[in-house]
């Protein structure tokens, strides 16, 4: 299993367009970037690849990192920074299976699969595959399981991706607070690599209108507001899951410059062989 981090940033990415903050300036000076979230997972055994989320930066990411076009994709939720790159399927793919959860979202009245189908009904190459959460599905030679996480107001899913032959396992937290259900934690547990949403460091919770939540024993917030984990929350979840290696993704440019590029915060283009 070869994992390439195509996009490790949040909704605006780093550097952010029109931003002259110290962190964005440092990223420009060092030629570092975090585009909108997406992960490429190659199965070298079957010569297939799976794309996790379709970033609006799809075209740029694939040209920059020179990875193979995917044979299938998984959409974790309907926020634009995880979905809207699917429009790049126009004139590029002869066919693309897109897997998405089949649970009805009370906030929208339809499932992620139904939203993807209706929004991209003009893409003849795309076939949406409604998928049952917490049930393993064979995709590109991997066993893939969508797991519910906590990202209000919409439903959202993390992922466990396992190679049934080598035993290699990749887990992704999805966009989530620290309040991941126990049933989902069981599926995500013991990964070789864990990609965890860590939008900001915990000390920035004081600037969120709702502050921080899910404090640990040390009083440090593990959730920023309601929808994303803090750096400290992501690392606590990684510890809960017994992750062998953790990279922090969905990172915002709000990290202070002296923290923004420290380990284990990920950058675009990182590659891991599991």
XYZ file of N, CA and C in Angstrom:
822
model
N 0.850 -1.188 0.000
C 0.000 0.000 0.000
C 0.889 1.243 0.000
N 0.741 2.064 -1.028
C 1.508 3.310 -1.123
C 0.551 4.487 -0.934
N 0.789 5.292 0.079
C -0.109 6.386 0.449
C 0.569 7.718 0.133
N -0.089 8.538 -0.682
C 0.430 9.860 -1.008
C -0.549 10.914 -0.505
N -0.050 11.843 0.281
C -0.890 12.918 0.809
C -0.942 14.029 -0.231
N -1.997 14.034 -1.027
C -2.137 15.041 -2.082
C -2.480 16.407 -1.509
N -3.360 16.424 -0.505
C -3.775 17.686 0.099
C -3.895 17.546 1.594
N -3.198 18.398 2.338
C -3.159 18.291 3.799
C -3.721 19.527 4.499
N -4.363 20.419 3.723
C -4.870 21.659 4.291
C -6.366 21.632 4.550
N -6.820 22.726 5.152
C -8.249 22.874 5.435
C -8.938 23.554 4.254
N -10.066 24.195 4.511
C -10.901 24.752 3.447
C -10.192 25.793 2.590
N -9.301 26.589 3.173
C -8.633 27.643 2.398
C -7.216 27.277 1.998
N -6.657 26.232 2.606
C -5.298 25.841 2.286
C -4.261 26.792 2.850
N -2.992 26.373 2.734
C -1.852 27.199 3.142
C -0.784 27.128 2.043
N -0.344 28.288 1.516
C -0.818 29.623 1.874
C -2.244 29.879 1.400
N -2.935 30.738 2.129
C -4.297 31.114 1.794
C -4.274 32.297 0.842
N -5.139 32.252 -0.157
C -5.216 33.335 -1.140
C -5.488 34.661 -0.439
N -4.682 35.685 -0.759
C -4.886 37.027 -0.232
C -4.446 37.222 1.194
N -3.794 36.219 1.790
C -3.395 36.316 3.195
C -1.919 36.680 3.305
N -1.622 37.650 4.151
C -0.225 38.049 4.358
C 0.241 37.740 5.779
N -0.397 36.741 6.422
C 0.026 36.368 7.772
C 1.426 35.755 7.723
N 2.055 35.670 8.871
C 3.431 35.173 8.936
C 3.525 33.717 8.477
N 2.520 32.922 8.812
C 2.549 31.512 8.424
C 2.452 31.355 6.908
N 1.542 32.084 6.279
C 1.420 32.007 4.824
C 2.676 32.546 4.142
N 3.252 33.611 4.699
C 4.492 34.142 4.146
C 5.625 33.157 4.237
N 5.715 32.455 5.377
C 6.775 31.467 5.555
C 6.587 30.303 4.586
N 5.342 29.900 4.370
C 5.068 28.828 3.415
C 5.515 29.236 2.015
N 5.248 30.464 1.627
C 5.669 30.931 0.306
C 7.190 30.976 0.212
N 7.832 31.480 1.246
C 9.298 31.596 1.233
C 9.964 30.230 1.122
N 9.378 29.219 1.774
C 9.973 27.877 1.801
C 9.414 26.957 0.711
N 8.491 27.490 -0.093
C 7.844 26.717 -1.148
C 7.157 25.476 -0.562
N 6.419 25.688 0.522
C 5.652 24.627 1.174
C 4.174 24.897 0.957
N 3.385 23.843 0.901
C 1.956 24.079 0.733
C 1.121 22.963 1.336
N -0.103 23.368 1.652
C -1.134 22.448 2.087
C -2.391 22.794 1.295
N -2.614 22.064 0.203
C -3.820 22.273 -0.578
C -4.979 21.543 0.091
N -6.162 21.667 -0.513
C -7.353 21.091 0.104
C -7.271 19.563 0.129
N -7.913 18.958 1.136
C -7.662 17.586 1.543
C -7.942 16.548 0.459
N -7.002 15.619 0.293
C -7.173 14.458 -0.578
C -6.020 13.498 -0.343
N -6.304 12.195 -0.455
C -5.296 11.162 -0.236
C -5.385 10.123 -1.356
N -4.245 9.758 -1.905
C -4.141 8.764 -2.969
C -3.561 7.490 -2.367
N -4.251 6.361 -2.556
C -3.823 5.086 -1.987
C -3.659 4.090 -3.131
N -2.425 3.687 -3.375
C -2.119 2.788 -4.487
C -1.959 1.357 -3.984
N -2.617 0.445 -4.678
C -2.448 -0.983 -4.409
C -1.489 -1.515 -5.473
N -0.221 -1.618 -5.117
C 0.781 -2.052 -6.086
C 0.599 -3.504 -6.477
N -0.072 -4.270 -5.614
C -0.311 -5.679 -5.901
C -1.300 -5.860 -7.047
N -2.342 -5.008 -7.107
C -3.375 -5.133 -8.135
C -3.254 -4.072 -9.221
N -2.302 -3.154 -9.063
C -2.120 -2.051 -10.001
C -3.387 -1.193 -10.111
N -3.983 -0.924 -8.941
C -5.148 -0.055 -8.864
C -4.875 1.030 -7.826
N -5.653 2.108 -7.896
C -5.500 3.151 -6.882
C -6.860 3.717 -6.502
N -6.916 4.164 -5.260
C -8.142 4.674 -4.648
C -7.890 6.100 -4.191
N -8.833 6.991 -4.490
C -8.740 8.383 -4.071
C -9.713 8.636 -2.935
N -9.195 9.185 -1.843
C -10.039 9.563 -0.716
C -10.308 11.052 -0.799
N -11.549 11.401 -1.092
C -12.042 12.762 -1.276
C -11.470 13.401 -2.542
N -12.314 14.188 -3.170
C -11.967 14.842 -4.439
C -11.799 16.336 -4.189
N -10.582 16.743 -3.965
C -10.256 18.125 -3.631
C -10.534 19.070 -4.806
N -10.922 20.317 -4.529
C -10.995 21.314 -5.592
C -9.641 21.520 -6.281
N -8.557 21.105 -5.634
C -7.217 21.220 -6.198
C -6.804 19.957 -6.956
N -7.776 19.136 -7.331
C -7.535 17.853 -7.994
C -6.525 17.973 -9.138
N -6.779 18.832 -10.091
C -5.925 18.929 -11.280
C -4.487 19.235 -10.889
N -4.303 20.237 -10.059
C -2.963 20.644 -9.646
C -2.264 19.533 -8.877
N -2.976 18.885 -7.968
C -2.365 17.829 -7.148
C -1.861 16.680 -7.997
N -2.655 16.239 -8.964
C -2.254 15.100 -9.788
C -1.108 15.456 -10.730
N -1.085 16.668 -11.222
C 0.042 17.089 -12.052
C 1.304 17.248 -11.218
N 1.177 17.805 -10.047
C 2.341 18.054 -9.185
C 2.965 16.762 -8.692
N 2.145 15.832 -8.206
C 2.673 14.637 -7.558
C 2.796 13.439 -8.490
N 2.307 13.573 -9.719
C 2.505 12.559 -10.754
C 2.095 11.166 -10.279
N 0.927 11.079 -9.648
C 0.377 9.781 -9.257
C -0.642 9.339 -10.298
N -0.955 8.057 -10.294
C -1.887 7.517 -11.281
C -3.303 8.002 -11.012
N -4.079 8.163 -12.078
C -5.486 8.483 -11.896
C -6.173 7.332 -11.167
N -7.128 7.633 -10.293
C -7.736 6.577 -9.482
C -8.699 5.705 -10.278
N -8.810 4.471 -9.833
C -9.806 3.556 -10.372
C -11.135 3.696 -9.642
N -11.084 4.248 -8.444
C -12.289 4.465 -7.643
C -12.008 5.593 -6.655
N -13.082 6.146 -6.104
C -12.951 7.214 -5.113
C -13.945 6.983 -3.992
N -13.612 7.536 -2.830
C -14.525 7.543 -1.685
C -14.738 8.992 -1.277
N -15.987 9.380 -1.055
C -16.310 10.728 -0.571
C -16.761 10.616 0.881
N -16.075 11.347 1.766
C -16.378 11.238 3.194
C -17.555 12.097 3.627
N -17.732 13.257 2.971
C -18.871 14.121 3.297
C -19.019 15.188 2.224
N -20.046 16.027 2.346
C -20.431 16.873 1.215
C -19.883 18.293 1.268
N -18.990 18.606 2.188
C -18.356 19.928 2.161
C -17.514 20.085 0.901
N -17.529 21.298 0.328
C -16.964 21.505 -1.007
C -15.497 21.127 -1.099
N -14.731 21.316 -0.006
C -13.291 21.063 -0.086
C -12.967 19.576 -0.129
N -13.984 18.728 0.043
C -13.792 17.277 -0.038
C -14.511 16.669 -1.231
N -15.324 17.447 -1.896
C -16.224 16.912 -2.921
C -16.071 17.561 -4.294
N -15.881 18.872 -4.341
C -16.076 19.592 -5.602
C -15.038 19.294 -6.676
N -13.932 18.661 -6.309
C -12.982 18.242 -7.330
C -13.506 17.127 -8.206
N -14.634 16.520 -7.839
C -15.186 15.437 -8.648
C -15.535 15.913 -10.050
N -15.783 17.210 -10.190
C -16.051 17.747 -11.525
C -14.916 17.520 -12.497
N -13.707 17.248 -11.984
C -12.568 16.965 -12.850
C -12.720 15.641 -13.593
N -13.705 14.853 -13.222
C -13.940 13.594 -13.937
C -14.378 13.846 -15.378
N -14.846 15.048 -15.657
C -15.308 15.381 -17.015
C -14.147 15.302 -18.002
N -14.283 14.427 -18.997
C -13.320 14.223 -20.080
C -12.010 13.582 -19.643
N -11.875 13.213 -18.376
C -10.644 12.575 -17.905
C -10.836 11.070 -17.737
N -11.983 10.679 -17.205
C -12.242 9.267 -16.914
C -13.217 8.666 -17.913
N -12.940 7.434 -18.311
C -13.943 6.660 -19.035
C -14.990 6.140 -18.060
N -14.538 5.785 -16.857
C -15.457 5.350 -15.812
C -14.785 5.554 -14.459
N -15.582 5.877 -13.461
C -15.081 6.054 -12.098
C -16.176 5.678 -11.115
N -15.919 4.644 -10.314
C -16.833 4.285 -9.243
C -16.565 5.181 -8.042
N -17.613 5.807 -7.528
C -17.493 6.698 -6.377
C -18.330 6.132 -5.232
N -17.663 5.763 -4.152
C -18.318 5.165 -2.993
C -18.632 6.255 -1.961
N -19.844 6.208 -1.432
C -20.264 7.172 -0.413
C -21.351 6.536 0.441
N -21.451 7.004 1.666
C -22.369 6.387 2.633
C -23.824 6.497 2.196
N -24.605 5.480 2.543
C -26.019 5.424 2.160
C -26.963 5.855 3.280
N -26.440 6.310 4.423
C -27.290 6.744 5.538
C -27.905 8.110 5.246
N -29.181 8.268 5.534
C -29.837 9.555 5.343
C -29.375 10.547 6.400
N -28.975 11.728 5.942
C -28.536 12.797 6.839
C -29.756 13.622 7.245
N -30.071 13.695 8.543
C -31.228 14.491 8.962
C -31.127 15.954 8.538
N -29.911 16.464 8.388
C -29.733 17.873 8.042
C -30.074 18.166 6.580
N -29.934 17.164 5.713
C -30.171 17.382 4.284
C -31.334 16.569 3.733
N -31.735 15.518 4.451
C -32.790 14.656 3.972
C -32.349 13.650 2.936
N -31.034 13.563 2.704
C -30.515 12.576 1.765
C -29.139 12.114 2.227
N -28.714 10.995 1.695
C -27.402 10.461 2.054
C -26.310 11.163 1.277
N -25.055 10.942 1.710
C -23.928 11.482 0.947
C -23.967 10.935 -0.473
N -24.260 9.656 -0.621
C -24.330 9.052 -1.951
C -25.379 9.745 -2.812
N -26.537 10.045 -2.239
C -27.596 10.711 -3.002
C -27.207 12.132 -3.379
N -26.527 12.837 -2.482
C -26.087 14.192 -2.796
C -25.077 14.182 -3.931
N -24.115 13.260 -3.870
C -23.125 13.162 -4.942
C -23.818 12.839 -6.265
N -24.769 11.917 -6.250
C -25.485 11.532 -7.470
C -26.230 12.705 -8.089
N -26.906 13.484 -7.255
C -27.704 14.595 -7.789
C -26.829 15.759 -8.235
N -25.761 16.010 -7.505
C -24.906 17.150 -7.849
C -24.105 16.888 -9.112
N -23.725 15.639 -9.336
C -22.879 15.309 -10.479
C -23.580 14.361 -11.449
N -24.893 14.572 -11.610
C -25.651 13.709 -12.509
C -25.251 13.883 -13.965
N -24.548 14.975 -14.290
C -24.133 15.232 -15.668
C -22.855 14.472 -16.052
N -22.203 13.835 -15.084
C -20.959 13.118 -15.357
C -21.270 11.657 -15.694
N -21.304 11.351 -16.976
C -21.654 9.996 -17.403
C -20.634 8.966 -16.932
N -19.384 9.394 -16.746
C -18.339 8.439 -16.344
C -18.469 8.000 -14.891
N -19.178 8.789 -14.086
C -19.244 8.527 -12.647
C -20.420 7.618 -12.310
N -20.119 6.552 -11.593
C -21.152 5.670 -11.040
C -21.053 5.711 -9.525
N -22.081 6.195 -8.868
C -22.072 6.295 -7.411
C -22.488 4.954 -6.811
N -21.689 4.486 -5.850
C -21.932 3.212 -5.183
C -22.339 3.475 -3.726
N -23.639 3.483 -3.414
C -24.063 3.674 -2.018
C -23.474 2.575 -1.137
N -22.921 2.992 0.001
C -22.112 2.090 0.823
C -22.590 2.100 2.270
N -22.694 0.919 2.848
C -23.156 0.775 4.232
C -22.025 1.081 5.201
N -22.174 2.075 6.090
C -21.144 2.347 7.097
C -20.964 1.157 8.042
N -19.760 1.017 8.551
C -19.377 -0.038 9.493
C -19.458 -1.439 8.879
N -19.457 -1.490 7.547
C -19.423 -2.769 6.844
C -18.286 -2.710 5.830
N -17.423 -3.700 5.849
C -16.275 -3.716 4.954
C -16.731 -3.894 3.497
N -16.125 -3.095 2.606
C -16.423 -3.150 1.177
C -15.116 -3.344 0.420
N -15.104 -4.249 -0.536
C -13.905 -4.494 -1.340
C -13.799 -3.428 -2.428
N -12.722 -2.636 -2.372
C -12.482 -1.590 -3.365
C -11.006 -1.606 -3.727
N -10.705 -1.745 -4.996
C -9.319 -1.720 -5.482
C -8.429 -2.736 -4.755
N -8.977 -3.869 -4.392
C -8.213 -4.899 -3.701
C -8.020 -4.650 -2.225
N -8.595 -3.575 -1.703
C -8.539 -3.257 -0.281
C -9.880 -3.573 0.379
N -9.849 -3.777 1.688
C -11.063 -3.828 2.500
C -11.262 -2.440 3.090
N -12.313 -1.772 2.673
C -12.545 -0.376 3.038
C -13.806 -0.273 3.884
N -13.698 0.417 5.015
C -14.845 0.585 5.906
C -15.038 2.055 6.237
N -16.228 2.554 5.936
C -16.620 3.902 6.350
C -17.108 3.860 7.790
N -16.667 4.807 8.611
C -17.102 4.843 10.005
C -17.657 6.226 10.346
N -18.818 6.296 10.997
C -19.388 7.587 11.379
C -18.494 8.326 12.369
N -18.343 9.639 12.137
C -17.626 10.503 13.071
C -18.516 11.705 13.397
N -17.978 12.703 14.063
C -18.790 13.804 14.594
C -18.348 15.123 13.957
N -19.110 15.580 12.948
C -18.757 16.798 12.209
C -20.025 17.597 11.892
N -20.682 18.142 12.932
C -21.962 18.809 12.722
C -21.827 20.035 11.805
N -22.890 20.362 11.039
C -24.244 19.804 11.127
C -24.480 18.609 10.214
N -23.483 18.210 9.396
C -23.700 17.128 8.436
C -23.084 15.817 8.906
N -23.587 14.711 8.355
C -22.936 13.435 8.606
C -21.575 13.440 7.928
N -20.641 12.717 8.523
C -19.285 12.634 7.990
C -18.708 11.298 8.425
N -17.709 10.842 7.673
C -17.184 9.506 7.908
C -15.664 9.496 7.875
N -15.087 8.716 8.789
C -13.687 8.363 8.705
C -13.569 7.071 7.905
N -12.341 6.578 7.781
C -12.111 5.396 6.950
C -11.042 4.508 7.546
N -11.234 3.209 7.389
C -10.174 2.233 7.609
C -9.964 1.508 6.287
N -8.710 1.438 5.844
C -8.363 0.796 4.577
C -7.305 -0.262 4.883
N -7.623 -1.513 4.600
C -6.716 -2.613 4.923
C -6.413 -3.448 3.683
N -5.165 -3.878 3.577
C -4.774 -4.818 2.542
C -4.937 -6.222 3.114
N -5.862 -7.023 2.584
C -6.121 -8.340 3.176
C -4.964 -9.319 3.008
N -4.026 -9.001 2.127
C -2.895 -9.898 1.905
C -1.709 -9.547 2.804
N -1.360 -8.262 2.869
C -0.202 -7.860 3.670
C -0.563 -7.512 5.102
N -1.835 -7.187 5.353
C -2.261 -6.754 6.677
C -2.028 -5.281 6.948
N -1.462 -4.564 5.976
C -1.221 -3.132 6.154
C -2.547 -2.401 6.354
N -2.521 -1.385 7.227
C -3.762 -0.669 7.543
C -3.525 0.833 7.619
N -4.368 1.560 6.898
C -4.416 3.021 6.943
C -5.742 3.428 7.550
N -5.720 4.331 8.538
C -6.951 4.887 9.098
C -6.944 6.393 8.930
N -8.122 6.949 8.630
C -8.308 8.394 8.525
C -9.429 8.791 9.461
N -9.192 9.840 10.223
C -10.209 10.266 11.177
C -11.418 10.882 10.500
N -11.252 11.394 9.263
C -12.273 12.236 8.677
C -12.287 13.582 9.385
N -13.110 14.491 8.894
C -13.309 15.766 9.584
C -14.166 15.484 10.811
N -13.624 15.709 11.986
C -14.358 15.280 13.182
C -13.900 16.011 14.429
N -14.789 16.080 15.381
C -14.400 16.425 16.735
C -13.738 15.196 17.362
N -13.297 15.354 18.607
C -12.699 14.218 19.319
C -13.743 13.161 19.677
N -15.023 13.517 19.583
C -16.111 12.651 20.038
C -16.457 11.588 18.986
N -15.486 10.769 18.638
C -15.692 9.683 17.679
C -16.354 8.507 18.404
N -17.436 7.951 17.862
C -18.138 6.856 18.549
C -17.236 5.643 18.784
N -17.514 4.922 19.848
C -16.716 3.738 20.189
C -16.713 2.708 19.059
N -17.864 2.519 18.411
C -17.941 1.544 17.325
C -17.012 1.917 16.176
N -16.848 3.206 15.935
C -15.934 3.664 14.888
C -14.484 3.527 15.330
N -14.224 3.812 16.590
C -12.855 3.670 17.110
C -12.373 2.218 16.991
N -13.282 1.287 17.209
C -12.908 -0.120 17.112
C -12.424 -0.462 15.704
N -13.066 0.100 14.698
C -12.686 -0.162 13.303
C -11.380 0.555 12.959
N -11.200 1.757 13.463
C -10.015 2.553 13.145
C -8.760 2.085 13.888
N -8.916 1.292 14.930
C -7.820 0.970 15.851
C -6.679 0.219 15.185
N -5.485 0.445 15.753
C -4.252 -0.267 15.401
C -3.794 -0.068 13.956
N -3.841 1.153 13.452
C -3.368 1.376 12.084
C -1.848 1.494 12.027
N -1.277 1.159 10.874
C 0.135 1.428 10.628
C 0.365 2.920 10.424
N -0.638 3.587 9.826
C -0.587 5.033 9.619
C -1.965 5.604 9.901
N -1.993 6.679 10.695
C -3.239 7.351 11.036
C -3.156 8.790 10.561
N -4.112 9.203 9.738
C -4.215 10.577 9.273
C -5.327 11.252 10.055
N -4.961 12.230 10.877
C -5.901 12.789 11.848
C -6.132 14.274 11.602
N -7.392 14.661 11.583
C -7.813 16.053 11.471
C -7.305 16.832 12.686
N -6.515 17.888 12.415
C -5.941 18.679 13.517
C -5.883 20.136 13.082
N -7.026 20.778 13.046
C -7.136 22.058 12.355
C -6.291 23.173 12.984
N -6.198 23.206 14.312
C -5.419 24.240 15.000
C -4.866 23.678 16.306
N -3.873 24.351 16.897
C -3.438 23.961 18.242
C -4.481 24.366 19.280
N -4.493 23.669 20.394
C -5.528 23.866 21.406
C -5.550 25.285 21.970
N -4.392 25.936 22.016
C -4.377 27.268 22.636
C -5.152 28.300 21.820
N -5.523 27.977 20.583
C -6.315 28.907 19.783
C -7.815 28.787 20.052
N -8.224 27.837 20.884
C -9.641 27.697 21.201
C -10.210 28.955 21.839
N -9.371 29.720 22.472
C -9.860 30.951 23.110
C -10.397 31.941 22.080
N -10.038 31.769 20.806
C -10.500 32.689 19.763
C -11.756 32.188 19.057
N -12.189 30.966 19.348
C -13.414 30.441 18.740
C -14.605 30.917 19.565
N -15.695 31.350 18.911
C -16.866 31.822 19.673
C -17.392 30.804 20.671
N -17.211 29.515 20.364
C -17.685 28.463 21.264
C -16.568 27.876 22.114
N -15.363 28.378 21.946
C -14.234 27.891 22.731
C -13.840 26.479 22.358
N -13.373 25.733 23.346
C -12.958 24.352 23.127
C -13.832 23.383 23.897
N -13.758 22.109 23.527
C -14.558 21.074 24.175
C -13.711 19.825 24.379
N -14.292 18.875 25.067
C -13.680 17.555 25.275
C -12.273 17.675 25.873
N -12.172 18.430 26.966
C -10.878 18.612 27.621
C -10.349 17.282 28.158
N -9.037 17.119 28.067
C -8.404 15.963 28.663
C -8.195 16.159 30.149
N -7.540 15.213 30.788
C -7.280 15.314 32.221
C -6.439 16.543 32.555
N -5.678 17.028 31.558
C -4.847 18.209 31.764
C -5.596 19.506 31.505
N -6.888 19.405 31.159
C -7.696 20.587 30.901
C -7.541 21.157 29.511
N -6.768 20.505 28.655
C -6.519 21.005 27.303
C -7.633 20.541 26.365
N -8.255 21.466 25.610
C -9.356 21.083 24.712
C -8.877 20.167 23.587
N -9.676 19.149 23.328
C -9.378 18.230 22.231
C -10.224 18.526 20.996
N -11.212 19.400 21.153
C -12.056 19.814 20.040
C -12.051 21.334 19.956
N -11.906 21.853 18.755
C -11.951 23.282 18.465
C -13.372 23.627 18.042
N -14.108 24.322 18.902
C -15.502 24.614 18.597
C -16.327 23.339 18.641
N -16.854 22.935 17.483
C -17.698 21.731 17.431
C -17.277 20.729 16.372
N -16.491 21.142 15.360
C -16.381 20.320 14.147
C -15.036 19.667 13.894
N -13.979 20.143 14.554
C -12.638 19.648 14.240
C -11.849 19.412 15.525
N -10.867 18.525 15.429
C -9.975 18.301 16.560
C -8.864 19.338 16.593
N -8.428 19.634 17.790
C -7.191 20.388 17.957
C -6.011 19.447 17.704
N -4.844 20.020 17.600
C -3.624 19.192 17.484
C -3.544 18.214 18.643
N -3.799 18.713 19.841
C -3.713 17.871 21.025
C -4.794 16.788 21.020
N -5.983 17.121 20.528
C -7.041 16.132 20.434
C -6.717 15.039 19.434
N -6.143 15.440 18.296
C -5.771 14.460 17.274
C -4.717 13.496 17.801
N -3.745 14.021 18.525
C -2.702 13.159 19.085
C -3.259 12.260 20.185
N -4.226 12.769 20.943
C -4.863 11.926 21.964
C -5.648 10.800 21.311
N -6.354 11.108 20.211
C -7.097 10.059 19.516
C -6.134 9.030 18.925
N -5.023 9.500 18.374
C -4.016 8.567 17.840
C -3.530 7.626 18.927
N -3.330 8.162 20.122
C -2.906 7.330 21.249
C -4.013 6.345 21.635
N -5.265 6.829 21.642
C -6.398 5.952 21.945
C -6.451 4.777 20.971
N -6.124 5.042 19.711
C -6.240 4.030 18.656
C -4.994 3.171 18.526
N -3.974 3.491 19.300
C -2.728 2.732 19.232
C -2.105 2.799 17.836
N -2.092 4.000 17.262
C -1.534 4.186 15.928
C -0.018 4.050 15.962
N 0.522 3.311 14.997
C 1.977 3.161 14.928
C 2.632 4.456 14.486
N 2.013 5.160 13.526
C 2.538 6.437 13.047
C 1.364 7.355 12.771
N 1.519 8.638 13.070
C 0.445 9.608 12.907
C 0.944 10.826 12.155
N 0.145 11.268 11.190
C 0.383 12.545 10.511
C -0.886 13.378 10.677
N -0.693 14.636 10.992
C -1.809 15.541 11.229
C -2.130 16.291 9.944
N -3.419 16.250 9.555
C -3.866 16.814 8.285
C -5.042 17.766 8.528
N -5.589 18.299 7.422
C -6.655 19.300 7.488
C -6.200 20.468 8.364
N -4.972 20.881 8.116
C -4.294 21.886 8.938
C -4.587 23.288 8.400
N -4.933 24.218 9.296
C -5.257 25.595 8.912
C -4.032 26.500 8.997
N -4.094 27.612 8.275
C -2.984 28.566 8.312
C -2.976 29.385 9.601
N -3.932 29.110 10.499
C -3.975 29.820 11.778
C -2.915 29.335 12.759
N -2.272 28.207 12.476
C -1.145 27.809 13.318
C -0.114 28.936 13.325
N 0.387 29.329 14.493
C 1.474 30.306 14.518
C 2.666 29.816 13.695
N 3.391 30.737 13.099
C 4.466 30.364 12.181
C 5.504 29.453 12.829
N 5.768 29.656 14.118
C 6.787 28.824 14.767
C 6.286 27.425 15.111
N 4.991 27.156 14.863
C 4.427 25.829 15.092
C 3.926 25.168 13.811
N 3.734 25.965 12.766
C 2.984 25.524 11.591
C 3.644 24.404 10.800
N 4.956 24.266 10.909
C 5.641 23.268 10.098
C 6.458 22.297 10.950
N 6.034 22.182 12.219
C 6.676 21.233 13.123
C 6.041 19.849 12.986
N 6.800 18.825 13.366
C 6.258 17.465 13.415
C 5.174 17.374 14.496
N 4.143 16.553 14.267
C 3.899 15.691 13.111
C 2.900 16.274 12.119
N 2.927 17.608 11.927
C 2.029 18.226 10.960
C 2.473 17.859 9.549
N 1.548 17.372 8.747
C 1.872 16.885 7.404
C 1.917 18.028 6.398
N 2.605 17.762 5.299
C 2.662 18.657 4.151
C 2.292 17.879 2.899
N 1.842 18.589 1.894
C 1.503 17.941 0.635
C 2.705 17.188 0.061
N 2.400 16.074 -0.579
C 3.419 15.311 -1.272
C 4.088 14.232 -0.459
N 3.805 14.142 0.829
C 4.405 13.087 1.631
C 3.924 11.723 1.142
N 4.825 10.764 1.174
C 4.508 9.420 0.683
C 4.926 8.378 1.711
N 4.061 7.386 1.907
C 4.320 6.324 2.869
C 4.000 4.981 2.238
N 4.871 4.017 2.457
C 4.642 2.651 1.985
C 4.355 1.791 3.205
N 3.188 1.189 3.238
C 2.755 0.376 4.378
C 2.796 -1.102 3.998
